[in-house]
Coordinates of C-alpha atoms in Angstrom, one line a residue:
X231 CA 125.2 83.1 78.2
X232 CA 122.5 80.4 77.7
X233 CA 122.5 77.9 80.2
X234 CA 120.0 74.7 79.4
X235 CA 120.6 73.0 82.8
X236 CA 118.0 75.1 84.0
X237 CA 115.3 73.6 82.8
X238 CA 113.5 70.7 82.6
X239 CA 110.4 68.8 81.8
X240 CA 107.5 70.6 83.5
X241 CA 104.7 69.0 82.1
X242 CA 102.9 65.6 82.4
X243 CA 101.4 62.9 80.1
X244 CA 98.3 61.4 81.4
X245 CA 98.1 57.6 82.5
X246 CA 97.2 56.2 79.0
X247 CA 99.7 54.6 76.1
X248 CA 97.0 54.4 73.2
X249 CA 95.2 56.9 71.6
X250 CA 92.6 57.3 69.4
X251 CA 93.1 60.9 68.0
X252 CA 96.8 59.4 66.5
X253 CA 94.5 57.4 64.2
X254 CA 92.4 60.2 62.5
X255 CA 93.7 62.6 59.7
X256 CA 91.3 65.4 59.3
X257 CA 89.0 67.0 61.6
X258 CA 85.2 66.8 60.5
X259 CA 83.5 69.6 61.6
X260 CA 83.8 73.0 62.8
X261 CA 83.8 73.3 66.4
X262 CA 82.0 75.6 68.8
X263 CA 84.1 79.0 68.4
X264 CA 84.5 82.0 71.2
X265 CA 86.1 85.0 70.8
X266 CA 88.3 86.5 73.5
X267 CA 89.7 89.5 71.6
X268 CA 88.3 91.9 74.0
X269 CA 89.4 89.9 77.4
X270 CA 92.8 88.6 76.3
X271 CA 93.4 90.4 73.2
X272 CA 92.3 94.3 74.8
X273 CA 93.9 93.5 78.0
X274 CA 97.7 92.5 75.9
X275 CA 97.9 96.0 73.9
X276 CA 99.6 98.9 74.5
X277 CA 96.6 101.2 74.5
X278 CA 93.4 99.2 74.7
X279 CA 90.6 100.4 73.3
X280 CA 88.3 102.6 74.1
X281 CA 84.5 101.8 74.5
X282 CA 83.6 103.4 71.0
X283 CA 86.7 100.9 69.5
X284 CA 85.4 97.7 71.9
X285 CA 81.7 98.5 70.6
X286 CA 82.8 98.3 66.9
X287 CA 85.2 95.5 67.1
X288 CA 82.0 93.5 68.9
X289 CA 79.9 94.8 66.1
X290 CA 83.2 92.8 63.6
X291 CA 82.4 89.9 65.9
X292 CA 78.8 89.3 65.1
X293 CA 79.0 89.8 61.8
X294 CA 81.8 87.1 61.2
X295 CA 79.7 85.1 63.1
X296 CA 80.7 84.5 66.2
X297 CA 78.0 82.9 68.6
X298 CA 80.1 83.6 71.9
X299 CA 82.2 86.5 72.6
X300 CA 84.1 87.4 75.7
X301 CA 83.9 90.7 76.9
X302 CA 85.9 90.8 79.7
X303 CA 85.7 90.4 83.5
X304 CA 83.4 92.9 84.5
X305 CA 84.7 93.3 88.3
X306 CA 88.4 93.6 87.6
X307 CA 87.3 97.5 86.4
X308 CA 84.5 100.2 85.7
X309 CA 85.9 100.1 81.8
X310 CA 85.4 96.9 81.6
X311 CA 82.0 97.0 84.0
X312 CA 80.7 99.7 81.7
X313 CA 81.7 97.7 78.3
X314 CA 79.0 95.2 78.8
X315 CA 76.7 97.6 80.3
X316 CA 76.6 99.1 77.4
X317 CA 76.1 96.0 75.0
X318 CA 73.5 95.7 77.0
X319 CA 71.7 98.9 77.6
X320 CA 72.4 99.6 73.9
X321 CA 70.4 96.3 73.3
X322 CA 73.7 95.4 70.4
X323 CA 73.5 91.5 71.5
X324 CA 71.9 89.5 69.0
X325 CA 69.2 87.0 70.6
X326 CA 71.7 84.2 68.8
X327 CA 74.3 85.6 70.6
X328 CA 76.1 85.1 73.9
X329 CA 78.7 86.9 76.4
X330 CA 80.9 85.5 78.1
X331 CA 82.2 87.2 81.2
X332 CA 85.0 86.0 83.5
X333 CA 85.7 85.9 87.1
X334 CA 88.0 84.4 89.3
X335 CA 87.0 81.7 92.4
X336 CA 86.4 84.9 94.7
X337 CA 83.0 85.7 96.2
X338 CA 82.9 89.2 96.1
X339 CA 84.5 89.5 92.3
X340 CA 81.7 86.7 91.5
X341 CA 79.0 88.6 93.3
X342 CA 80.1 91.7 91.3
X343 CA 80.0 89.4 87.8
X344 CA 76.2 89.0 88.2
X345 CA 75.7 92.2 89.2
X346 CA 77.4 93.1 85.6
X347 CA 75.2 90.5 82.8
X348 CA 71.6 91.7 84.6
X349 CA 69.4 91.7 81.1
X350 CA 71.8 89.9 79.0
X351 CA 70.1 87.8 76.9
X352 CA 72.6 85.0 77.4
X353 CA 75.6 84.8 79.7
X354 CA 78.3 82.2 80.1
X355 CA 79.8 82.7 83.3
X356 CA 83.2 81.5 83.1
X357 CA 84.9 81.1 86.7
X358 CA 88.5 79.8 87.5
X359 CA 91.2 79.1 89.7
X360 CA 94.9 77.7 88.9
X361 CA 95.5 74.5 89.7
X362 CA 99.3 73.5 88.3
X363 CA 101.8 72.4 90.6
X364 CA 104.0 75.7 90.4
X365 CA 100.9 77.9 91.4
X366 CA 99.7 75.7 94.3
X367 CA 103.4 75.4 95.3
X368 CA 105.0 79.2 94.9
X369 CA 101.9 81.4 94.6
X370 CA 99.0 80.3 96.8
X371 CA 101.2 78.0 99.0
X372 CA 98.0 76.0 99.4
X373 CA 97.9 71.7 99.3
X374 CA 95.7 70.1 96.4
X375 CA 92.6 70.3 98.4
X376 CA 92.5 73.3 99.3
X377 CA 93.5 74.4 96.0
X378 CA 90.6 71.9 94.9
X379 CA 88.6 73.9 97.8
X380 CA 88.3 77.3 95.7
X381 CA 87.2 75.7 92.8
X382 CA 84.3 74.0 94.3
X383 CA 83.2 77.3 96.3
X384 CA 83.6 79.1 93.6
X385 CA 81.2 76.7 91.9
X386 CA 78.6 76.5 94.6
X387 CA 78.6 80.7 95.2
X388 CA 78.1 80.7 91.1
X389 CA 75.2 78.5 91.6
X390 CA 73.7 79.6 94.7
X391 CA 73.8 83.2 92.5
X392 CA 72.3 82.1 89.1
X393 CA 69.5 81.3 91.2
X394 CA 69.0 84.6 92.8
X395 CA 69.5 86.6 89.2
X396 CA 67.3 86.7 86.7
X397 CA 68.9 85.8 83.7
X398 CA 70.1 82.6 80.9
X399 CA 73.1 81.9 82.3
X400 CA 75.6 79.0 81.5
X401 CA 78.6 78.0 83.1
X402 CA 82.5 77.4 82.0
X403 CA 85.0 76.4 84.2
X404 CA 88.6 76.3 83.9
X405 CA 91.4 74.6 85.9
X406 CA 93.8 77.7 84.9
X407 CA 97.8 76.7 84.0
X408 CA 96.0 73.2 83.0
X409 CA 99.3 72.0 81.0
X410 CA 101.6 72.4 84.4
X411 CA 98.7 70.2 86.3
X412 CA 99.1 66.6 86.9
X413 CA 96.5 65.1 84.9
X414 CA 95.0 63.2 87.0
X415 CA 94.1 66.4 89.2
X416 CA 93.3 68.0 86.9
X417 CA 90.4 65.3 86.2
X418 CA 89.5 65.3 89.9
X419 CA 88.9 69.3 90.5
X420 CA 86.9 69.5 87.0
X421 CA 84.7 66.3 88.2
X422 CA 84.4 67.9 91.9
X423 CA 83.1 71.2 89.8
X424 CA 80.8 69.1 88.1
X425 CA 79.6 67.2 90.7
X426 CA 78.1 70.5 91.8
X427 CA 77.0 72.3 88.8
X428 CA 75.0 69.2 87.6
X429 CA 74.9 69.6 84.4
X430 CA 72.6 68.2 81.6
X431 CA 72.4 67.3 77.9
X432 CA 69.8 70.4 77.6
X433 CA 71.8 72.6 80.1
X434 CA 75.7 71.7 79.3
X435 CA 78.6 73.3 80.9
X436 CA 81.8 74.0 79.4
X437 CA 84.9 72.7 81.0
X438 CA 87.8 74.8 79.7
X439 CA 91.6 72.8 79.6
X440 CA 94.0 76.0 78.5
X441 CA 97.3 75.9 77.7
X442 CA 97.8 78.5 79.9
X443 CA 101.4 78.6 79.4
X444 CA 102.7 76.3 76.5
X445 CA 104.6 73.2 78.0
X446 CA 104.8 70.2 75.7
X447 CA 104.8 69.4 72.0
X448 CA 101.1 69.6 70.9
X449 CA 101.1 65.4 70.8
X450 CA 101.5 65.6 74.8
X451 CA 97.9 68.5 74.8
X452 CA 96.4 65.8 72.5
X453 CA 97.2 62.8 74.8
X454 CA 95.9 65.6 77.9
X455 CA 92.5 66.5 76.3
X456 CA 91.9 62.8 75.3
X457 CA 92.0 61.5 78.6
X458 CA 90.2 64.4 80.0
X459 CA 87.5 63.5 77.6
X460 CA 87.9 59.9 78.4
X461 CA 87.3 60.6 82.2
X462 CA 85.7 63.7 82.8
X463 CA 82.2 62.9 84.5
X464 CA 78.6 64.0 82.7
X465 CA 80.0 63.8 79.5
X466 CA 77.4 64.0 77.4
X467 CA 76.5 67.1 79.1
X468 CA 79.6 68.9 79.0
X469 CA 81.2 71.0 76.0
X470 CA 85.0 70.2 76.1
X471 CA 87.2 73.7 75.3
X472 CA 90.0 74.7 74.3
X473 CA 92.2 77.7 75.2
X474 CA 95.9 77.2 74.0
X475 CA 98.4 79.9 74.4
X476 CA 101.5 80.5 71.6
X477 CA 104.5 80.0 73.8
X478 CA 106.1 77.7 72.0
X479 CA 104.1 78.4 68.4
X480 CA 102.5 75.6 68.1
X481 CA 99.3 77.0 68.9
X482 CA 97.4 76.2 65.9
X483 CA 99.4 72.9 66.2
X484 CA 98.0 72.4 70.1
X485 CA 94.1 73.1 69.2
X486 CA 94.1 70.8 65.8
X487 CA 95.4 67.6 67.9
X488 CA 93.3 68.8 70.8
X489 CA 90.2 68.5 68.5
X490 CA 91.1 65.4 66.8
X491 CA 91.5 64.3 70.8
X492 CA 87.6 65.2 71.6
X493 CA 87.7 68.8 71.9
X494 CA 84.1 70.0 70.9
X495 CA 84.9 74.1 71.2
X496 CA 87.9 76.8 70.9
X497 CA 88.6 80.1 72.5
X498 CA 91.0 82.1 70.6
X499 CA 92.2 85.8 69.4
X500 CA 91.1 86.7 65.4
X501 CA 95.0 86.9 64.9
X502 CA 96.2 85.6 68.0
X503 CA 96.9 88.8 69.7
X504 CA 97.1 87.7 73.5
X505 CA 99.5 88.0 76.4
X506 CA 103.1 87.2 76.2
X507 CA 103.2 85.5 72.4
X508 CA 99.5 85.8 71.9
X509 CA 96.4 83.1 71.9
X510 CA 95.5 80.5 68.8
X511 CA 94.5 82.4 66.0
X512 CA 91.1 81.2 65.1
X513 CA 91.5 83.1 61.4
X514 CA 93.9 80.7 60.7
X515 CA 92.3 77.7 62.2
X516 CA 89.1 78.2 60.5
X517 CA 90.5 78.8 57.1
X518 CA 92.5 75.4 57.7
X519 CA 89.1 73.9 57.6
X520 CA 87.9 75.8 55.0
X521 CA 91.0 74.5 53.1
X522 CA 90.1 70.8 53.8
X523 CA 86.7 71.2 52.5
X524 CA 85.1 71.8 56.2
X525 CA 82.6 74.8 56.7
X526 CA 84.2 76.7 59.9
X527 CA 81.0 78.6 60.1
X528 CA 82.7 81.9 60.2
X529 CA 82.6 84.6 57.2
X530 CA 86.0 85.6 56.3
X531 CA 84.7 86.8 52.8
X532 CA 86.2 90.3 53.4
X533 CA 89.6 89.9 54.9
X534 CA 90.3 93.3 53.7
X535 CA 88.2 94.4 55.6
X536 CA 88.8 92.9 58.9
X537 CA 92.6 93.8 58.5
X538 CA 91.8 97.3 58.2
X539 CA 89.3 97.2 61.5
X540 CA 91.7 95.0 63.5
X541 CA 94.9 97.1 62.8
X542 CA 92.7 100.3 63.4
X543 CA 91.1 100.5 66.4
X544 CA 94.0 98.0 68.2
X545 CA 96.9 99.8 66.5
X546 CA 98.2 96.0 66.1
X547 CA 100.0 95.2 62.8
X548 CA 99.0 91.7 61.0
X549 CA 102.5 90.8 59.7
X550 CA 103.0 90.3 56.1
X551 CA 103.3 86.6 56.3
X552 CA 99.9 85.8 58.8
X553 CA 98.6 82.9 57.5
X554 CA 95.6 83.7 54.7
X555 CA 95.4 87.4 55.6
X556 CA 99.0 88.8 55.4
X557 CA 99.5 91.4 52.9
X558 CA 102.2 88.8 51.3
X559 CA 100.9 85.5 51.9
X560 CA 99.7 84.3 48.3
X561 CA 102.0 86.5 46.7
X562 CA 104.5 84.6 44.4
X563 CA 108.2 86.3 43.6
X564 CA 109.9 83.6 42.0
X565 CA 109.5 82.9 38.2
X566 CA 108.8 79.4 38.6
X567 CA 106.5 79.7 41.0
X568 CA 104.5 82.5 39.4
X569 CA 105.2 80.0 36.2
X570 CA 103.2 77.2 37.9
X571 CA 100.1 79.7 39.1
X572 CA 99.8 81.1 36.0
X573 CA 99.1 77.6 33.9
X574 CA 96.9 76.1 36.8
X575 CA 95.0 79.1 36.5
X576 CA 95.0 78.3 33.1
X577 CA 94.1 75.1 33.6
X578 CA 91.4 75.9 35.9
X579 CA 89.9 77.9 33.1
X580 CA 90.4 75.0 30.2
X581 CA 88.8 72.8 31.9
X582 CA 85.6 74.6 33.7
X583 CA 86.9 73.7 37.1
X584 CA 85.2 74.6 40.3
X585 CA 87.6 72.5 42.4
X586 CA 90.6 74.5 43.6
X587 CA 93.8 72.6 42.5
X588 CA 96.6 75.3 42.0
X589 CA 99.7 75.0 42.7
X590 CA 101.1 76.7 45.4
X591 CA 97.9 78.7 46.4
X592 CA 95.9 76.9 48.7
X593 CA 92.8 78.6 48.5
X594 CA 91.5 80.6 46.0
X595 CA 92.4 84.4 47.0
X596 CA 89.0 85.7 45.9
X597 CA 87.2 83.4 48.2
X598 CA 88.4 85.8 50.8
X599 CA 88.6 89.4 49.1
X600 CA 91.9 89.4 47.2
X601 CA 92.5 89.4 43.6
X602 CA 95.0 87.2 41.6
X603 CA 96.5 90.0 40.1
X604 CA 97.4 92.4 42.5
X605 CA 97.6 89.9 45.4
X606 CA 99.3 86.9 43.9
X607 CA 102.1 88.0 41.4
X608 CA 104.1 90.5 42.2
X609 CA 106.9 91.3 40.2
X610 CA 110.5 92.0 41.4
X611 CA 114.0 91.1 40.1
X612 CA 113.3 87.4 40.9
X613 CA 109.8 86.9 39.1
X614 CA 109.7 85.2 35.9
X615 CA 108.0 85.4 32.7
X616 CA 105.1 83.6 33.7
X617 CA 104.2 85.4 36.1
X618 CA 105.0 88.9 34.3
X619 CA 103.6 87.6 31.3
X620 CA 100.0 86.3 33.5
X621 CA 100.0 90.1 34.5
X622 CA 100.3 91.8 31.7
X623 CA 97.2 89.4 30.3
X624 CA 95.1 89.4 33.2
X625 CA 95.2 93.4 33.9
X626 CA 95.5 94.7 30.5
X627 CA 94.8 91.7 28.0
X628 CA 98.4 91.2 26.3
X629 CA 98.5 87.6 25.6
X630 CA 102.6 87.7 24.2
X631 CA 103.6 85.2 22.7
X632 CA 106.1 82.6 24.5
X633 CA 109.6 84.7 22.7
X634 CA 108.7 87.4 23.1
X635 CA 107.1 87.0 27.0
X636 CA 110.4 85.5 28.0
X637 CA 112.3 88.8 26.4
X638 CA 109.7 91.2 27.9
X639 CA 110.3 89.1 31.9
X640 CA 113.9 89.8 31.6
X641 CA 113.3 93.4 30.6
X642 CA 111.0 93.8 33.6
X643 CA 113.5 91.7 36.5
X644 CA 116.4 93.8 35.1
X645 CA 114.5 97.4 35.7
X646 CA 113.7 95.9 39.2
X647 CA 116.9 94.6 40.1
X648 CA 118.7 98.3 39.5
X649 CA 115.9 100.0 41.2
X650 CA 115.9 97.8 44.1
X651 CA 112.2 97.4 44.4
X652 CA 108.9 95.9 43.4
X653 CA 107.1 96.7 40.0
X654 CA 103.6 97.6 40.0
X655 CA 100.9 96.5 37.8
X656 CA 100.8 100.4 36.0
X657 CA 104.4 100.4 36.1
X658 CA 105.0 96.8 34.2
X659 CA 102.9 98.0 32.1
X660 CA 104.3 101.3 31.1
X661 CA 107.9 99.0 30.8
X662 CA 105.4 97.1 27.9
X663 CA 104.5 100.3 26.3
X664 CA 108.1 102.2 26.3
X665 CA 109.8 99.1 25.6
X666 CA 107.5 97.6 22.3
X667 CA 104.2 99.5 22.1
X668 CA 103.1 101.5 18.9
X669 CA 107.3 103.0 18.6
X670 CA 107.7 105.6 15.4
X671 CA 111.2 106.6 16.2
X672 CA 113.5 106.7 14.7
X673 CA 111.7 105.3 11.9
X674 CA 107.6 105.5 11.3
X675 CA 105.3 104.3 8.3
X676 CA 103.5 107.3 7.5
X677 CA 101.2 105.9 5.0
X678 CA 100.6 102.3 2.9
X679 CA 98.6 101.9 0.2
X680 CA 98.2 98.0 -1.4
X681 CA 97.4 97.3 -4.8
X682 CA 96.3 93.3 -5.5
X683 CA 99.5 92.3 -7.7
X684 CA 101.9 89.5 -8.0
X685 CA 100.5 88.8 -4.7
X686 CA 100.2 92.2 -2.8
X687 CA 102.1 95.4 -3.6
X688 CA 103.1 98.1 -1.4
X689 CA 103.6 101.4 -1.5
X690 CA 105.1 102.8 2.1
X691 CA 106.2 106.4 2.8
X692 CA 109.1 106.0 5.3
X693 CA 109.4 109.0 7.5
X694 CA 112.9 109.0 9.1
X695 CA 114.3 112.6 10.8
X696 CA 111.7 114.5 9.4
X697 CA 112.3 113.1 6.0
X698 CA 109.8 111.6 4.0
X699 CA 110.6 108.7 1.1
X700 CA 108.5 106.6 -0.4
X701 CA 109.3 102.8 -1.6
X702 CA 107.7 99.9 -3.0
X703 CA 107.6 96.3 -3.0
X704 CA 105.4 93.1 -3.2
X705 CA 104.8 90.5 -0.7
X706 CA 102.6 87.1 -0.6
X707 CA 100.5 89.1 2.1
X708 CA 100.2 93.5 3.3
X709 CA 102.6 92.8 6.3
X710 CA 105.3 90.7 4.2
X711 CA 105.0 93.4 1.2
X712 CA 105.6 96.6 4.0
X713 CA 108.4 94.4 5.5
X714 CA 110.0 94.1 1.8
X715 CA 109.6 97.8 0.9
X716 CA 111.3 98.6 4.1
X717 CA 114.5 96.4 3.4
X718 CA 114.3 97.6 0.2
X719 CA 114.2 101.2 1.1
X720 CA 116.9 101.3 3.8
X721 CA 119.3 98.2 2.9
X722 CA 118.3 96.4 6.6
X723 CA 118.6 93.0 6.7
X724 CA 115.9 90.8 8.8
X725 CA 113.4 88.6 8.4
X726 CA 110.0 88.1 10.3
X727 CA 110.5 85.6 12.7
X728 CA 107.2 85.2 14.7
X729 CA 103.8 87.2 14.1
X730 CA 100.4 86.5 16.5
X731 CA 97.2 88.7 17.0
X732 CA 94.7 89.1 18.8
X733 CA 91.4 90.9 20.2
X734 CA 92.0 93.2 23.1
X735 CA 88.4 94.4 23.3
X736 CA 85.1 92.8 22.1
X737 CA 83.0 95.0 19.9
X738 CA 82.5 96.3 17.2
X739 CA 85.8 98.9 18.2
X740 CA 87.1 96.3 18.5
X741 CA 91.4 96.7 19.4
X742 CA 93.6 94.2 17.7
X743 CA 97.1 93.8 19.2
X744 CA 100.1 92.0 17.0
X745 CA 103.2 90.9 17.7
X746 CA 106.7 90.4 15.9
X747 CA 109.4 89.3 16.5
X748 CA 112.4 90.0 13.9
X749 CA 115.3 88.0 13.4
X750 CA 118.1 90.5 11.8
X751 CA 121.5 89.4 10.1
X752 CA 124.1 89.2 12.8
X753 CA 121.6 86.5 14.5
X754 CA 119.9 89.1 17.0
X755 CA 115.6 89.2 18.1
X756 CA 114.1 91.8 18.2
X757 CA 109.9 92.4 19.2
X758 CA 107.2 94.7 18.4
X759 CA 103.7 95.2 19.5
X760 CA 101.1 97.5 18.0
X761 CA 97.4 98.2 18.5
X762 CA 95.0 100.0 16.5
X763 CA 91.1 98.9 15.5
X764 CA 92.4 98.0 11.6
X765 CA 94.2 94.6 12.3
X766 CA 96.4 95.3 9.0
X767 CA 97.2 98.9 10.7
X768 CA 98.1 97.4 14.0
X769 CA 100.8 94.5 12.3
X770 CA 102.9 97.5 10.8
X771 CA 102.8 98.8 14.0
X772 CA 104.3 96.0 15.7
X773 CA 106.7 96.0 12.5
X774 CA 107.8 98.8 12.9
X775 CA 108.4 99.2 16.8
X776 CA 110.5 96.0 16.1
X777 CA 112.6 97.6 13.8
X778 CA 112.8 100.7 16.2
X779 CA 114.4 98.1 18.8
X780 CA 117.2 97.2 16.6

């Protein structure tokens, strides 16, 4: 039985009752961006990869564009040891390009560290230590300075050490469990780091504030990081980061306020794969910013692509519904919405747009590898004719007209409804072609021959059964005068409703396909269509499949 009196509050708002970042709306620029998909995503699956798998997904990495990757923490095992030694060895880090490795506050695991980035061409070293008031209290039993203590020896052994190694090395530090830390000592361990690193505006350090475990609505990580910012010591030399956790999904929620609060960089997982309910998902956060009209600075051109890597080599599935790269996410089911794509796409087109302003799409699918029409309208029993209709236009060029497109939607949603499923493209359009296309049973026009008099006469052979008959009539045009011989031939009583055309092809085989739509004695529609390369050809066609769906 659930019992809320057992919890309570656990986190705590700085010192401070105004804030800047309430007042801003947007965030202006991309920030700095670091991968940990192969710390904290590898070390949360089932199987983690192997090297082969690591090696590839770093490979993914670079050529998104990531300037900082994680690749673990090199003493905690010989996979992870060998990993880098390999990136290495290999020489696969770009000179643009830097590791990050992590350790904890301990000498030999930091000794070890160094020992592991020798001939990296750029290393952050990121050491930490928890600081929150249920760690010091249950877990290390230690007071705030001593807990302070292992931070700053960790940060004077990580000094002493870049001096001894060859290498470019920068420095991260993180109070670990930040969000169940009193603020304010919080702000006193980092500036005690500081005070030893010494950094500068050409040698920064990174202070890293993660949510280790989410606390607080993301308004309280906001207030947090603000005040950090406001406080922290060397400010100008140090790169304020970012690390939320999805405890509470609001992840994405946490790092947006957190930047609009002074954050200048982010640490997150491609699709938030991380322990427990995972890390930020920077996919999402950077096509946020690409959404607003902000360059994230990451290539997400492919997203096919990635999918296919990601799900492969960490046999993780990206649900259906993950923001921008779900297999579902711009796909539109219901007929109004698929109504309201297809005429801003329309209107897109009209008016030579290259701003993207349709509805219900918020950025344009190809922009990251995905096409309108297998991606965005999908057809089941609750799509409507504007969306069925778009399809049928957009794959195979039938532009129906508004009648008959509403007659052919509830065709298609009443096929899916009794077979319990979605409709592909190939298969709405074999419902098109059974249902109005070119149809010669159980009637056919087997031949018509015109003659210019008293407008146009025609002479149709009617093949019915095996039968042929021939019959006459005139017409003020070919298609009325066939229509006329027809009644007058069989005793049917109709009258041509509706009739359009158009090009299918361009060319000089040129298709034309018509349209018609009959309206017979006891008030019923019926349509038609019919293609062939004589325009006059094709309208009997359509004519006559109208007829046939009597």
């Amino acid at each position: 039985m659930m019992d809320v009196t057992k919890y309570h509050i656990g986190y705590y708002n700085p010192p401070k009752t105004e804030y800047r970042w309430v007042h801003k709306d947007h965030i202006e620029k991309a920030p700095a961006w670091c991968s940990v998909d192969l710390r904290d995503g590898n070390q949360s699956l089932i199987v983690p990869m192997s090297l082969e798998e690591k090696l590839e997904f770093f490979n993914l990495l670079v050529k998104i564009g990531f300037k900082e990757i994680e690749v673990g923490f090199p003493a905690a095992s010989e996979t992870e040891f060998e990993f880098l030694r390999t990136l290495i060895e290999r020489d696969m880090i770009p000179d643009d390009v830097t590791v990050q490795v992590l350790t904890q506050c301990r000498d030999h695991i930091i000794r070890k560290t160094f020992e592991a980035v020798k001939g990296a061409p750029s290393a952050v070293i990121h050491f930490y230590n928890s600081t929150s008031v249920a760690q010091r209290e249950q877990v290390f039993k230690k007071s705030k300075e001593e807990v302070k203590k292992i931070a700053t020896d960790g940060a004077k052994l990580v000094k002493q050490l870049a001096g001894e190694y060859e290498g470019n090395f920068r420095f991260e530090y993180s109070p670990e469990s930040f969000t169940g830390t009193e603020p304010e000592y919080a702000l006193e361990v980092c500036n005690a780091v500081l005070d030893i690193m010494q950094p500068t505006p050409d040698k920064p350090m990174i202070i890293n504030l993660p949510v280790t475990v989410a606390m607080s609505m993301s308004h309280i990580y906001a207030n947090q990081i603000e005040y950090m910012s406001d406080n922290l010591k060397y400010r100008d030399s140090v790169v304020l980061s970012l690390h939320p956790h999805n405890d509470r999904g609001c992840a994405v929620a946490d790092t947006e306020l957190a930047l609009l609060a002074g954050a200048d960089r982010v640490e997150g997982t491609l699709f938030g794969n991380g322990e427990r309910t995972g890390n930020v998902e920077i996919i999402t956060l950077a096509m946020n910013l690409y959404s607003h009209g902000v360059d994230p600075k990451l290539d997400f051109s492919d997203m096919p692509a990635i999918v296919e890597l990601y799900e492969r080599v960490t046999r993780m599935h990206v649900y259906e519904r993950t923001p921008y790269a779900g297999a579902l996410v711009f796909a539109a089911f219901s007929g109004s919405h698929q109504d309201a794509i297809a005429k801003g796409m329309a209107w897109r087109a009209e008016h030579d747009l290259h701003e993207w302003t349709v509805p219900y799409i918020p950025v344009d699918p190809t922009d990251i590898g995905r096409t309108y029409d297998a991606d965005v309208i999908r057809i089941n029993s609750q799509s409507g004719k504007g969306g069925i209709g778009y399809l049928l236009e957009h794959r195979y060029g039938y532009n129906l007209p508004p009648k008959m497109r509403e007659h052919f939607g509830y065709t298609v949603k009443s096929i899916s409804d009794h077979a319990h499923k979605e409709l592909t493209a190939p298969e709405v359009f074999q419902v098109f072609q059974n249902s109005y296309l070119n149809k010669t049973s159980p009637l056919n026009v087997a031949e018509a021959h015109y003659i210019q008099k008293n407008g146009i006469y025609a002479v149709v052979t009617l093949e019915t059964g095996g039968e042929h008959r021939e019959y006459s009539a005139s017409g003020n045009g070919r298609l009325d005068a066939v229509s006329n011989a027809i009644k007058a031939g069989t005793g049917m009583d109709f009258s041509i409703e509706a009739y359009t055309e158009h090009s299918l092809t361009t060319g000089s085989t040129s298709q034309a396909a018509t349209y018609v739509g009959l309206k017979w004695g006891d008030g019923t529609v019926t349509w038609g269509a019919g293609t062939d390369n004589d325009i006059i050809v094709a309208s009997v066609k359509a004519l006559v499949s109208a007829i046939n769906n009597k």
